[in-house]
C-alpha atoms as a printed R data frame, in Angstrom:
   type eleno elety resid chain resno       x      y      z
1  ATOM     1    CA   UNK     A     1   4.313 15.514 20.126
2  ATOM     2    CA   UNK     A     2   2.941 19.114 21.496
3  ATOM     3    CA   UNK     A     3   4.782 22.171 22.029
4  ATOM     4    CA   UNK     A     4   4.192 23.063 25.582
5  ATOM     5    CA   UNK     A     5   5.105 27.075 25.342
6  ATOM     6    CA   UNK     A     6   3.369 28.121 28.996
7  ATOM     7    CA   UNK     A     7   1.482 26.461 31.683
8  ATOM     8    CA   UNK     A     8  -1.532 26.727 30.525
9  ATOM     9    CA   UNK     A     9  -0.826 24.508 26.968
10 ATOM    10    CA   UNK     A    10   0.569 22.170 29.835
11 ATOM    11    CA   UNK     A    11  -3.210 22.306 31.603
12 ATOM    12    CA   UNK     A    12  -4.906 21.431 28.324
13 ATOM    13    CA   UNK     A    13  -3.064 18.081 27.945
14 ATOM    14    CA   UNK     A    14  -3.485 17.121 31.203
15 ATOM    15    CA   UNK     A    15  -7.332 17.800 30.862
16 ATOM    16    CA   UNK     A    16  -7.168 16.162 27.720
17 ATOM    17    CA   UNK     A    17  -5.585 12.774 28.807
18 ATOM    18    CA   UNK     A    18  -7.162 12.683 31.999
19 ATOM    19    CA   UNK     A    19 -10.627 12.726 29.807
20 ATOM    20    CA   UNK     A    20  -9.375 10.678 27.673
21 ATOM    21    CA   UNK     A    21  -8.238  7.920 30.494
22 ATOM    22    CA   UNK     A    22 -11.970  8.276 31.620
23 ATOM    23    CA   UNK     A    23 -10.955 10.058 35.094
24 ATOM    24    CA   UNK     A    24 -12.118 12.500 37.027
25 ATOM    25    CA   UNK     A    25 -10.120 15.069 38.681
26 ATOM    26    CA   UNK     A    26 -10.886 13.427 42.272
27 ATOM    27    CA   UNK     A    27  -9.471 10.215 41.028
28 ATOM    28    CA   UNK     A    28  -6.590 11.678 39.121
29 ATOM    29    CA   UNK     A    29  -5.569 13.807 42.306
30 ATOM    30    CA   UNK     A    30  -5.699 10.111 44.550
31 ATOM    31    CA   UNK     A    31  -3.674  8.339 41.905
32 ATOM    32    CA   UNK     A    32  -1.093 11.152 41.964
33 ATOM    33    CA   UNK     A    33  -0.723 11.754 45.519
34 ATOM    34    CA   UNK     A    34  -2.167 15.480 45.255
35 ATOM    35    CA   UNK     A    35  -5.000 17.591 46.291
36 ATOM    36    CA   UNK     A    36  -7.785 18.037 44.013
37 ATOM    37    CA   UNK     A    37  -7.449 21.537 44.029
38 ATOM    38    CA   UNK     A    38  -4.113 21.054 42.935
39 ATOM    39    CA   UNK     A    39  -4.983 19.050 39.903
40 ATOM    40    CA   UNK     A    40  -7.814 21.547 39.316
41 ATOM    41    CA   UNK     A    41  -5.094 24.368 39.049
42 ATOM    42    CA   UNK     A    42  -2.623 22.936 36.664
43 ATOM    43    CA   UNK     A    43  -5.556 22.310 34.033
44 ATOM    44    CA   UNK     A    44  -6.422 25.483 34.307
45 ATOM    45    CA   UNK     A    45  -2.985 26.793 33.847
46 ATOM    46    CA   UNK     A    46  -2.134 28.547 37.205
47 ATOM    47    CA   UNK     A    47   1.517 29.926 36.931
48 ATOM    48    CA   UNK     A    48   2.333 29.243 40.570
49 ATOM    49    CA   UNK     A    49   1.330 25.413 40.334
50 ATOM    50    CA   UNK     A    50   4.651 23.520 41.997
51 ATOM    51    CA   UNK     A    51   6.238 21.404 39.438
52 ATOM    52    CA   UNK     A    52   7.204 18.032 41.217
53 ATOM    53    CA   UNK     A    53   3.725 17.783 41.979
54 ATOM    54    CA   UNK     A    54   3.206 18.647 38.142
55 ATOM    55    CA   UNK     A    55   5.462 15.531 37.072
56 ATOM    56    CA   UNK     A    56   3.874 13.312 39.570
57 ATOM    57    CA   UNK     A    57   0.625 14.171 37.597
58 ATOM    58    CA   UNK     A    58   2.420 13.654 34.208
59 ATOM    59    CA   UNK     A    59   3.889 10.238 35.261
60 ATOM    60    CA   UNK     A    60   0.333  8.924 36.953
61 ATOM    61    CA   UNK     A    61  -0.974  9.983 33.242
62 ATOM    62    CA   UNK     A    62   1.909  8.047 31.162
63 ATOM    63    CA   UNK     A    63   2.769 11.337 29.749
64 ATOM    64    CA   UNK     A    64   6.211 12.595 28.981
65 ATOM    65    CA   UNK     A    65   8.025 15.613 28.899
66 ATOM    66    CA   UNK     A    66  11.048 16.336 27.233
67 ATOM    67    CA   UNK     A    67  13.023 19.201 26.412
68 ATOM    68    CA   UNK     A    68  14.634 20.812 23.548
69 ATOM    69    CA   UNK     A    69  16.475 23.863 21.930
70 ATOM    70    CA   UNK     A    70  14.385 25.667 19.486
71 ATOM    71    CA   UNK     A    71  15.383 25.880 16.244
72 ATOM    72    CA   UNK     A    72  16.467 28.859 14.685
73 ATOM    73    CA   UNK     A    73  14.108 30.650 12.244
């Protein structure tokens, strides 16, 4: 499990998985019922990238996201 601290940790798993699945963002962005550009955004970490459209990505990719409370240091 990964520590997603900001958006753009979020856009490197995405990347990662989507390689990893053997897709290409055009593909990805059909599957998930967004634009391309979209898809293009949110690996690259863009702060103003809507988040329903960010889970929709997330689910197409069979990845989950939880949350927690940090943990005191």
């Amino acid at each position: 499990m990964q520590t997603i601290t900001d958006v753009a940790a979020l856009g490197r798993i995405v990347r990662a998985e989507r390689k990893q699945q053997g897709l290409t963002q055009t593909k990805l962005a059909h599957y998930a019922g967004v634009g391309i550009n979209f898809v293009s955004q949110l690996e690259r970490g863009k702060e103003t990238v809507e988040l329903g459209r960010a889970m929709r990505v997330l689910q197409t990719l069979g990845i989950d996201l939880f949350a927690a409370h940090r943990s005191s240091k």
